[in-house]
Structure formats: C-alpha cells, structure tokens
Tab-separated table of C-alpha atoms and ligand atoms in Angstrom:
chain	number	residue	atom	x	y	z
A	1	MET	CA	92.963	143.399	116.932
A	2	LYS	CA	96.257	145.642	117.474
A	3	LEU	CA	97.527	148.465	115.109
A	4	SER	CA	100.952	148.778	113.805
A	5	ASN	CA	103.460	150.976	116.195
A	6	ARG	CA	103.601	152.610	112.674
A	7	ILE	CA	100.365	153.979	112.620
A	8	ASN	CA	99.853	154.039	116.438
A	9	THR	CA	102.770	156.885	116.865
A	10	ILE	CA	103.115	158.740	113.652
A	11	ASN	CA	102.024	161.892	115.018
A	12	GLY	CA	104.009	161.313	117.431
A	13	SER	CA	104.125	159.434	120.836
A	14	ALA	CA	100.272	157.825	121.346
A	15	ARG	CA	98.362	158.702	119.169
A	16	GLY	CA	99.574	162.672	119.497
A	17	ASP	CA	97.176	165.300	118.318
A	18	ASP	CA	97.825	165.593	114.740
A	19	GLY	CA	97.254	169.636	114.475
A	20	TRP	CA	94.419	169.497	112.664
A	21	GLY	CA	91.532	169.830	115.569
A	22	ALA	CA	90.722	173.979	115.434
A	23	VAL	CA	89.898	173.139	112.114
A	24	TYR	CA	87.574	170.175	113.393
A	25	ARG	CA	85.813	172.252	115.115
A	26	ALA	CA	85.738	174.379	112.410
A	27	GLN	CA	84.061	171.793	110.554
A	28	ALA	CA	82.171	170.076	113.866
A	29	MET	CA	79.990	174.084	113.998
A	30	SER	CA	79.132	174.191	110.116
A	31	GLN	CA	77.658	170.977	110.557
A	32	ALA	CA	75.748	172.203	114.000
A	33	GLY	CA	74.530	175.306	111.564
A	34	THR	CA	77.239	178.313	111.549
A	35	LYS	CA	78.731	179.790	108.790
A	36	ILE	CA	82.250	179.648	109.029
A	37	THR	CA	84.853	181.805	107.373
A	38	TYR	CA	87.295	179.720	106.984
A	39	LEU	CA	91.130	181.166	106.316
A	40	ALA	CA	92.395	177.730	107.689
A	41	ILE	CA	93.051	175.667	104.753
A	42	GLY	CA	95.462	176.327	101.534
A	43	ASP	CA	93.090	175.299	99.125
A	44	HIS	CA	91.975	177.747	96.528
A	45	ASP	CA	88.849	179.294	96.922
A	46	GLU	CA	88.192	178.849	92.672
A	47	ILE	CA	88.320	176.251	90.674
A	48	THR	CA	90.255	174.826	87.921
A	49	PRO	CA	91.035	177.156	85.244
A	50	PRO	CA	88.764	175.069	82.652
A	51	ALA	CA	91.356	174.937	79.715
A	52	ILE	CA	92.445	172.530	81.903
A	53	LEU	CA	89.005	170.783	82.694
A	54	ASP	CA	88.478	170.547	79.080
A	55	ALA	CA	91.301	168.977	78.781
A	56	MET	CA	90.317	166.457	81.431
A	57	ASP	CA	87.571	165.223	80.066
A	58	LYS	CA	89.057	165.680	76.122
A	59	ALA	CA	91.131	163.205	77.164
A	60	ALA	CA	88.793	161.100	79.633
A	61	ARG	CA	86.224	160.669	76.773
A	62	GLY	CA	89.142	160.193	74.141
A	63	GLY	CA	90.354	156.849	75.734
A	64	ALA	CA	93.028	157.524	78.623
A	65	THR	CA	90.674	155.983	81.586
A	66	GLY	CA	92.581	153.025	81.315
A	67	TYR	CA	96.134	151.880	83.523
A	68	ALA	CA	98.214	154.578	82.716
A	69	PRO	CA	102.379	154.318	83.028
A	70	VAL	CA	103.517	154.129	86.944
A	71	ASN	CA	106.390	157.075	86.551
A	72	GLY	CA	103.915	159.445	84.624
A	73	LYS	CA	102.894	160.074	80.922
A	74	LEU	CA	106.720	160.005	79.291
A	75	ALA	CA	104.886	163.421	77.564
A	76	LEU	CA	104.138	164.866	81.022
A	77	ARG	CA	107.692	163.903	82.461
A	78	GLU	CA	109.410	165.596	79.149
A	79	ALA	CA	107.279	168.837	78.977
A	80	LEU	CA	108.171	169.373	83.496
A	81	ALA	CA	111.914	168.646	82.619
A	82	LYS	CA	111.855	171.040	79.793
A	83	ARG	CA	110.470	173.575	82.297
A	84	ALA	CA	112.520	173.384	84.562
A	85	ALA	CA	115.386	173.323	82.708
A	86	THR	CA	114.319	177.040	81.327
A	87	ARG	CA	113.165	177.491	84.655
A	88	THR	CA	117.250	176.505	86.492
A	89	GLY	CA	119.088	175.807	83.168
A	90	VAL	CA	120.018	172.837	85.182
A	91	THR	CA	120.446	170.060	82.943
A	92	THR	CA	117.214	167.755	83.132
A	93	ARG	CA	115.891	164.777	81.276
A	94	ALA	CA	112.533	162.808	81.267
A	95	GLU	CA	114.651	160.429	82.499
A	96	ASN	CA	114.791	162.815	86.183
A	97	ILE	CA	111.228	162.923	86.438
A	98	PHE	CA	108.988	160.863	88.522
A	99	VAL	CA	104.643	162.111	88.301
A	100	GLY	CA	103.148	161.393	91.759
A	101	ASN	CA	100.286	161.226	93.039
A	102	GLY	CA	100.366	164.985	94.743
A	103	GLY	CA	103.302	166.707	96.511
A	104	GLN	CA	102.606	164.941	99.198
A	105	GLY	CA	102.554	160.990	97.516
A	106	ALA	CA	106.117	162.903	95.818
A	107	LEU	CA	107.732	163.710	99.360
A	108	PHE	CA	106.272	160.242	100.435
A	109	ALA	CA	108.495	158.665	97.348
A	110	ALA	CA	111.342	160.678	97.446
A	111	LEU	CA	111.948	159.918	102.012
A	112	MET	CA	110.416	156.455	100.824
A	113	ILE	CA	113.835	155.575	98.230
A	114	SER	CA	116.655	158.023	100.725
A	115	CYS	CA	115.848	156.462	103.819
A	116	ASP	CA	116.572	153.365	106.075
A	117	VAL	CA	114.580	152.578	108.898
A	118	GLY	CA	116.223	155.034	112.281
A	119	ASP	CA	117.845	157.145	109.911
A	120	LYS	CA	117.162	160.868	110.553
A	121	VAL	CA	115.568	163.511	109.059
A	122	ALA	CA	116.527	167.674	109.770
A	123	ILE	CA	113.252	169.819	108.980
A	124	ILE	CA	113.326	173.501	109.427
A	125	ASP	CA	110.348	174.332	112.779
A	126	PRO	CA	108.004	176.114	112.272
A	127	HIS	CA	107.513	173.299	109.356
A	128	TYR	CA	104.566	172.118	107.137
A	129	THR	CA	101.853	170.327	109.142
A	130	THR	CA	102.698	166.903	107.801
A	131	TYR	CA	106.309	166.605	107.763
A	132	PRO	CA	106.626	164.701	111.138
A	133	ALA	CA	104.041	161.823	110.325
A	134	THR	CA	104.984	161.304	106.337
A	135	ILE	CA	109.466	160.923	108.069
A	136	ARG	CA	108.034	158.407	110.839
A	137	ALA	CA	105.971	156.818	107.750
A	138	VAL	CA	108.954	155.478	106.471
A	139	GLY	CA	110.252	154.738	110.395
A	140	ALA	CA	113.294	157.703	109.878
A	141	GLU	CA	112.918	160.122	113.304
A	142	PRO	CA	112.534	164.166	112.504
A	143	VAL	CA	114.855	166.227	113.915
A	144	LYS	CA	114.136	169.991	113.740
A	145	ILE	CA	116.536	173.264	113.067
A	146	ALA	CA	114.972	176.070	114.828
A	147	ALA	CA	113.857	179.236	112.297
A	148	LEU	CA	113.784	182.114	114.584
A	149	PRO	CA	111.328	185.113	113.655
A	150	ALA	CA	114.360	187.863	114.234
A	151	ASN	CA	116.075	185.643	111.664
A	152	GLY	CA	112.935	186.405	109.245
A	153	PHE	CA	112.441	182.744	109.617
A	154	GLN	CA	116.013	181.608	107.713
A	155	PRO	CA	118.008	178.069	109.588
A	156	ASP	CA	121.692	179.879	110.914
A	157	ALA	CA	124.506	178.316	109.188
A	158	ASP	CA	125.936	177.118	112.338
A	159	SER	CA	121.754	174.603	113.732
A	160	LEU	CA	121.913	173.499	109.931
A	161	MET	CA	125.636	172.261	110.384
A	162	THR	CA	125.738	170.683	113.595
A	163	ALA	CA	121.440	169.333	113.712
A	164	THR	CA	122.598	167.156	110.465
A	165	LYS	CA	125.702	165.707	111.903
A	166	GLY	CA	124.762	162.330	111.620
A	167	ALA	CA	121.302	162.775	109.839
A	168	ARG	CA	120.645	160.915	106.138
A	169	ALA	CA	118.524	164.204	104.840
A	170	LEU	CA	117.873	167.132	105.075
A	171	LEU	CA	114.033	168.512	103.801
A	172	ILE	CA	113.619	172.332	103.710
A	173	ASN	CA	110.638	174.404	102.033
A	174	SER	CA	110.463	178.023	99.501
A	175	PRO	CA	108.984	179.717	99.967
A	176	ASN	CA	107.384	178.384	103.052
A	177	ASN	CA	104.217	177.297	104.676
A	178	PRO	CA	103.787	178.361	106.928
A	179	THR	CA	106.199	181.474	107.163
A	180	GLY	CA	105.997	182.497	103.629
A	181	ALA	CA	110.082	183.052	104.257
A	182	VAL	CA	111.768	182.609	101.070
A	183	TYR	CA	115.543	181.336	101.929
A	184	SER	CA	118.360	184.102	100.920
A	185	ALA	CA	121.364	182.906	98.628
A	186	GLN	CA	123.397	182.586	102.062
A	187	THR	CA	120.530	180.422	103.848
A	188	LEU	CA	120.782	178.222	100.614
A	189	GLU	CA	124.522	178.061	100.845
A	190	ALA	CA	124.665	176.930	104.611
A	191	ILE	CA	121.930	174.363	102.715
A	192	ARG	CA	124.592	173.279	100.409
A	193	ALA	CA	127.046	173.428	102.664
A	194	ALA	CA	125.692	170.922	105.643
A	195	CYS	CA	124.441	168.842	102.575
A	196	LEU	CA	127.790	168.298	101.056
A	197	ALA	CA	129.905	168.062	104.619
A	198	ASN	CA	127.483	165.473	106.357
A	199	ASP	CA	126.443	163.363	103.170
A	200	LEU	CA	123.056	164.207	103.051
A	201	TRP	CA	120.711	163.837	100.518
A	202	LEU	CA	118.222	167.021	99.992
A	203	ILE	CA	114.661	167.230	99.857
A	204	SER	CA	113.455	170.060	98.343
A	205	ASP	CA	109.584	170.486	98.971
A	206	GLU	CA	108.656	173.168	96.048
A	207	VAL	CA	105.607	173.430	95.507
A	208	TYR	CA	105.191	177.077	95.989
A	209	GLU	CA	108.113	177.775	93.230
A	210	THR	CA	105.745	179.668	91.325
A	211	GLN	CA	104.385	182.085	94.058
A	212	VAL	CA	107.613	184.468	95.221
A	213	HIS	CA	106.490	187.663	95.618
A	214	ASN	CA	109.133	189.907	95.067
A	215	GLY	CA	112.391	188.016	92.163
A	216	ARG	CA	113.109	184.794	91.066
A	217	HIS	CA	113.016	182.221	92.635
A	218	PHE	CA	115.446	179.758	93.245
A	219	SER	CA	116.548	176.194	93.483
A	220	PRO	CA	119.127	174.240	95.682
A	221	ARG	CA	119.257	171.729	92.420
A	222	GLN	CA	121.212	174.996	90.565
A	223	LEU	CA	123.883	174.863	93.328
A	224	PRO	CA	127.772	173.479	92.213
A	225	ASP	CA	127.677	169.358	93.272
A	226	MET	CA	124.166	169.418	94.866
A	227	ALA	CA	121.415	168.492	91.498
A	228	ALA	CA	123.706	164.657	92.421
A	229	ARG	CA	121.867	164.912	96.088
A	230	THR	CA	118.948	166.736	95.556
A	231	LEU	CA	115.316	165.229	94.938
A	232	VAL	CA	112.714	168.253	94.507
A	233	VAL	CA	109.227	168.277	95.281
A	234	GLY	CA	107.074	169.798	92.907
A	235	SER	CA	103.348	169.652	92.301
A	236	LEU	CA	100.265	171.779	90.293
A	237	SER	CA	98.165	172.056	93.427
A	238	LYS	CA	98.998	175.768	94.125
A	239	SER	CA	100.160	177.189	91.230
A	240	HIS	CA	97.667	175.794	88.672
A	241	ILE	CA	94.316	175.056	91.385
A	242	MET	CA	94.655	172.479	90.970
A	243	THR	CA	94.360	170.737	95.040
A	244	GLY	CA	92.123	167.811	93.972
A	245	PHE	CA	93.771	166.211	90.966
A	246	ARG	CA	96.745	165.135	93.483
A	247	LEU	CA	99.130	165.162	90.170
A	248	GLY	CA	103.071	166.496	91.938
A	249	TRP	CA	106.182	165.148	90.891
A	250	CYS	CA	109.933	164.320	92.023
A	251	MET	CA	112.604	165.707	89.836
A	252	GLY	CA	116.305	164.493	90.589
A	253	PRO	CA	118.436	161.811	89.727
A	254	GLU	CA	118.027	159.067	87.624
A	255	GLU	CA	118.953	156.534	89.547
A	256	ALA	CA	116.681	157.723	92.479
A	257	ILE	CA	114.136	158.520	89.958
A	258	ALA	CA	113.851	154.598	88.433
A	259	VAL	CA	113.247	153.322	91.249
A	260	MET	CA	109.921	155.411	92.286
A	261	THR	CA	108.535	153.038	89.986
A	262	ASP	CA	108.864	149.352	91.791
A	263	LEU	CA	107.398	152.198	95.423
A	264	THR	CA	104.418	153.608	92.971
A	265	ASN	CA	104.107	149.704	92.391
A	266	THR	CA	103.191	149.024	95.817
A	267	THR	CA	101.230	152.010	96.277
A	268	THR	CA	98.667	153.461	93.578
A	269	TYR	CA	100.257	152.635	90.499
A	270	GLY	CA	100.229	155.927	89.563
A	271	ALA	CA	98.555	159.282	88.363
A	272	PRO	CA	95.448	158.839	86.338
A	273	GLY	CA	95.921	159.240	82.803
A	274	PHE	CA	93.416	162.198	81.811
A	275	ILE	CA	94.900	164.002	85.369
A	276	GLN	CA	98.037	163.597	83.743
A	277	ASP	CA	96.478	165.126	80.241
A	278	ALA	CA	95.256	167.923	81.943
A	279	ALA	CA	98.212	168.757	83.745
A	280	ILE	CA	99.853	168.884	80.118
A	281	ALA	CA	97.132	171.028	79.102
A	282	ALA	CA	98.016	173.284	82.450
A	283	LEU	CA	102.487	173.260	81.962
A	284	SER	CA	101.157	174.429	77.858
A	285	ASP	CA	99.765	177.694	79.271
A	286	SER	CA	102.401	180.044	81.412
A	287	GLY	CA	99.529	182.042	81.628
A	288	ILE	CA	97.882	180.463	84.730
A	289	GLY	CA	100.697	179.764	86.786
A	290	ALA	CA	101.494	184.174	86.905
A	291	ARG	CA	98.110	185.372	86.824
A	292	THR	CA	97.586	182.837	90.335
A	293	SER	CA	100.203	184.256	92.234
A	294	ALA	CA	99.921	187.234	91.164
A	295	LEU	CA	96.809	186.795	92.478
A	296	TYR	CA	97.450	185.675	96.172
A	297	ARG	CA	100.450	188.824	95.838
A	298	ALA	CA	97.638	191.383	95.645
A	299	ARG	CA	95.783	189.551	98.535
A	300	ARG	CA	98.775	189.613	100.686
A	301	ASP	CA	99.329	193.179	99.845
A	302	VAL	CA	95.943	193.878	100.803
A	303	ALA	CA	95.828	191.520	103.560
A	304	LEU	CA	99.176	193.729	105.007
A	305	ALA	CA	97.191	196.775	104.618
A	306	ALA	CA	94.130	195.591	107.099
A	307	LEU	CA	96.323	194.446	109.867
A	308	ALA	CA	98.598	197.408	109.552
A	309	SER	CA	97.398	199.764	112.754
A	310	CYS	CA	96.414	196.750	114.840
A	311	ALA	CA	99.253	196.580	117.984
A	312	ALA	CA	98.641	193.587	118.576
A	313	ILE	CA	99.275	191.101	116.109
A	314	LYS	CA	103.426	191.089	114.604
A	315	VAL	CA	103.500	190.507	111.341
A	316	SER	CA	106.615	189.682	109.414
A	317	PRO	CA	105.873	190.198	105.525
A	318	PRO	CA	105.299	186.768	103.495
A	319	GLN	CA	107.926	186.366	100.841
A	320	GLY	CA	106.281	184.124	99.014
A	321	ALA	CA	103.568	181.403	99.323
A	322	MET	CA	99.533	182.048	100.223
A	323	TYR	CA	99.709	182.582	103.816
A	324	LEU	CA	100.589	185.171	106.679
A	325	PHE	CA	101.883	183.763	109.703
A	326	LEU	CA	101.025	186.040	112.966
A	327	ASP	CA	102.660	186.461	116.046
A	328	ILE	CA	100.051	187.371	118.426
A	329	ARG	CA	101.792	186.830	121.130
A	330	ALA	CA	100.945	190.123	123.102
A	331	THR	CA	97.755	188.526	123.585
A	332	GLY	CA	98.710	186.407	126.345
A	333	MET	CA	97.749	183.165	124.710
A	334	SER	CA	98.898	180.316	122.679
A	335	GLY	CA	98.077	180.207	118.861
A	336	LYS	CA	95.740	177.273	119.732
A	337	GLU	CA	93.668	179.089	122.912
A	338	PHE	CA	93.681	181.952	120.549
A	339	ALA	CA	92.324	180.181	116.927
A	340	LEU	CA	89.313	178.394	119.261
A	341	ALA	CA	88.482	180.738	120.794
A	342	LEU	CA	88.449	183.342	117.663
A	343	LEU	CA	86.552	180.589	116.379
A	344	GLU	CA	83.877	180.646	119.097
A	345	ALA	CA	83.436	184.505	119.237
A	346	GLU	CA	84.190	185.165	115.299
A	347	HIS	CA	83.148	181.937	113.958
A	348	ILE	CA	86.429	182.819	111.623
A	349	SER	CA	88.670	179.641	111.035
A	350	VAL	CA	92.492	180.417	111.608
A	351	MET	CA	94.824	177.351	111.883
A	352	PRO	CA	97.401	178.085	115.082
A	353	GLY	CA	100.935	177.966	114.999
A	354	GLU	CA	101.719	175.134	117.358
A	355	SER	CA	100.303	172.944	114.798
A	356	PHE	CA	103.393	173.439	112.210
A	357	GLY	CA	105.914	172.680	115.255
A	358	ALA	CA	107.628	174.299	118.397
A	359	GLY	CA	108.702	177.262	116.420
A	360	GLY	CA	105.342	178.429	115.995
A	361	ALA	CA	104.299	178.656	119.206
A	362	GLY	CA	102.118	182.321	119.825
A	363	HIS	CA	101.127	181.974	116.468
A	364	ILE	CA	98.100	181.420	113.778
A	365	ARG	CA	98.253	181.185	109.936
A	366	ILE	CA	96.087	183.043	107.856
A	367	ALA	CA	95.360	181.117	104.492
A	368	LEU	CA	95.018	183.701	101.930
A	369	THR	CA	91.908	181.902	100.154
A	370	ARG	CA	89.233	184.091	100.067
A	371	PRO	CA	88.317	187.405	98.572
A	372	ALA	CA	90.026	190.591	99.246
A	373	GLU	CA	86.857	191.831	101.074
A	374	ILE	CA	86.325	188.878	102.620
A	375	LEU	CA	89.883	188.596	103.992
A	376	THR	CA	89.881	192.493	104.602
A	377	GLU	CA	87.261	191.835	106.780
A	378	ALA	CA	88.249	188.946	108.971
A	379	LEU	CA	91.653	190.325	109.324
A	380	LYS	CA	89.768	193.348	111.043
A	381	ARG	CA	87.905	191.569	113.046
A	382	ILE	CA	91.009	189.556	114.152
A	383	ALA	CA	92.854	192.859	114.549
A	384	ALA	CA	90.051	193.638	117.073
A	385	PHE	CA	89.437	190.264	118.842
A	386	ALA	CA	93.344	190.148	119.234
A	387	PHE	CA	93.286	193.792	120.548
A	388	ALA	CA	90.336	193.747	123.141
A	389	ARG	CA	92.771	190.209	124.371
A	390	ALA	CA	95.673	192.246	124.649
A	391	GLN	CA	94.113	195.500	126.642
A	392	ALA	CA	92.520	192.267	129.543
A	393	ARG	CA	96.176	191.282	130.349
A	394	ILE	CA	96.870	194.478	131.210
B	401	PLP	N1	104.088	170.879	100.892
B	401	PLP	C1	103.693	171.944	101.282
B	401	PLP	C2	104.447	173.135	101.935
B	401	PLP	C3	102.538	171.821	101.095
B	401	PLP	O1	102.434	173.409	101.665
B	401	PLP	C4	101.775	171.395	100.750
B	401	PLP	C5	100.132	171.311	100.582
B	401	PLP	O2	99.930	172.320	100.833
B	401	PLP	C6	102.376	170.047	99.869
B	401	PLP	C7	103.374	169.831	100.327
B	401	PLP	C8	101.199	169.279	99.286
B	401	PLP	O3	100.873	169.057	98.608
B	401	PLP	P1	99.982	168.397	97.683
B	401	PLP	O4	98.575	169.141	97.336
B	401	PLP	O5	100.483	168.777	95.922
B	401	PLP	O6	100.479	166.929	97.677
C-alpha cells in the first residue's frame, strides 16, 4: 500500500538520511559483540534520583494508574508556573502551562497549534536533529539561518531579520544542542526584533535551561512584548535525569495553551498520572537540577583539558548544555566520515556534525554522558586519531 507523502519526505526529499546512521552502525557492532564507548546520545549514564522513583512508585501504588487530565494535573501545572515565575519574573499561571510527553512532544504541539500547512518556520543551523522533520510533520517547511563558528554559533541580526520575512515562526534553542552556545543579550534582542517586525511566533526550546555553565539562563519570554507570542518548550529529561519519563511542557499565552488539549485528544491523551506525580516530587527538590548541572560543568572542564593540546581539533568551549562540538576539518574528513572511521578504528561512537544541519559540516558532537575517567581516555584517543589523520594529509 502507498505510504503518505508526508512520511516519505519527513527527513527531506524521498526518505532521506535521518542523521542517525553512525549510531545505528554502532548499535549493530555492539549487538555483534564489539564493546563500544558511547558518546553519541544525550542520555545520562546515571539513573533517575531515588526520591523521584519513590514518588512514582508511591503514586502508582496509590492509584494514579488511570487516565490523567489530558493537559496535565493542576498541581503540576501550578508547580511549573510558580517555578517559571520565580526564575523569570514573568507572571505565569497554571493556564499558561500544558504538560506534554517530553520536550519533543511539547515541541510538536507548539508547532501544530502555531503553524499551518505550507508555512515557513525558521531554525538556526546547526540545530537539534529533530527540528526539520518535526516542522515537516506538521506540514510546514524549515528555513535555515546559519550560525557560524566564528561568531560563537550566535545567529546575526541581519540574517535573523531577512530569513524570517514571510515566515510564521522562529524556533530557537539556547543553551544549544549541539553547539553549547548560550544566546547573548544582543542575540536575544535581535531575535525579538525579528519576531516583532515579521509578526512571528517564537518557539523557544529551553530544555537545557538549568545547564548554563556561567551566569543564569535568560528566556526571551522575559523581553518586552514577547510573552504574548512566545511558546517555551521545557522538559525534566536533562535537568532531572528523567529522559525515559517523557515529561515536558509548553508554556505560553492562555489561548494557545488551551487548544493543546484538543490536539492531545487526538494523540496521546497526555502524560501518565504517576509520571506527573514523580515530576511534582522532582520539582520540589531544587537540589537535583543544581547537582546535575554541576556534574556536566565538571565533565566539560575535564573534557576541555583532555583536548587542550590537540592541534587537529578546534574546540569552542560550550557555555551550556551537555555536549562538546568539535571542529575536525584539519583532518580533511567530513563529520560523517570521521565518525564512521573512528567507530571502526577506536570503537567510539560520536554524532557527525552534519546530523545537525549543513552548519555542522566537518564537526563531531560528543555527549558528556560518561564518567570523567572514561571521557578523558576516549577524548585522548579521539585526539590521537584526529592528529594521525591530519598528519597523513600533509
Ligand atoms: N530539544 C533539544 C534541544 C534536545 O536536545 C532534546 C533532546 O535531546 C529535546 C528537545 C527533546 O527532549 P525530551 O527528552 O524532553 O523530549
């Protein structure tokens, strides 16, 4: 039977590469018995803190196993609203919060309620892997704005203004996956100017909001006139070691949040009640987020030290999130070639930069999701591999 054009073109024209090929190869090698060091995926090497697991168990055994409110339990929406108001100073109520299935589910909901078929959605390249396909899934079309390494992967004001003319929405992500960029006050002001001039929805993916290595996170929702047009995507996946819980949210104007229930009645019926209770417990322990961000900050420092003397790899020190984005162009290889060759030679799995858009060409992304000693050892081997490849070119 014929599959829909939508699914056939979700990764670009005619069943394109979804960017995960190097990871699938690593998984196949692992199944065949090769021991792989995984530095490809942004998933924690620790399990969820016991207090959160206890709360989930207690909730499930206490009866929270039936259908939960489709838009999220009031107590959780209130807790998230209070947290946002405290962190940002923007008045936020439960009516501004929709609880979804992970940040990814919230992102899909944000795009569904803001964009029509054929609309253009601007994204900053390099971008998180799922963005183009998620935009195509709602029938819209991604438009890319380059953020160059020379500018610390911050998009510039002119490109933002020009590329968003005629678009319906701008989707941004700070702290950024894969680059680690945290948008400066100047970049956020340029984003605001483009949104106001071109009448855009701003979808602000803030799933790494607790992982700013220096200073504090600042949300563009805080800027003048922006709360009415901003949909913030949030998640407990990264901040509270809860990737498998699939618990995220979308925060925005009441009328936009209200219609997310209609959408969710056609998809998942919302997040499970016992997961939502675990989320309430997670939010009530403010120490968990702080401990997790301290862990990744320490790993970032260890990783940067391990690469300090490698002439074949250029590193822009990440300002946030849990990755290193390494420029390996001195080797003459593409990110994809490098990732596949590294996997065969060293059994280390990393993400090719091209998986994050054309702006990631000649880069690889390392997830800091292994303990410091393993990370150091793996990075030294990556550095030696890159150096040998660069030397072989001369
Ligand atoms: N947005 C970004 C930038 C991410 O890196 C991720 C996951 O890696 C997500 C969204 C989705 O996260 P979640 O697990 O909350 O769906």
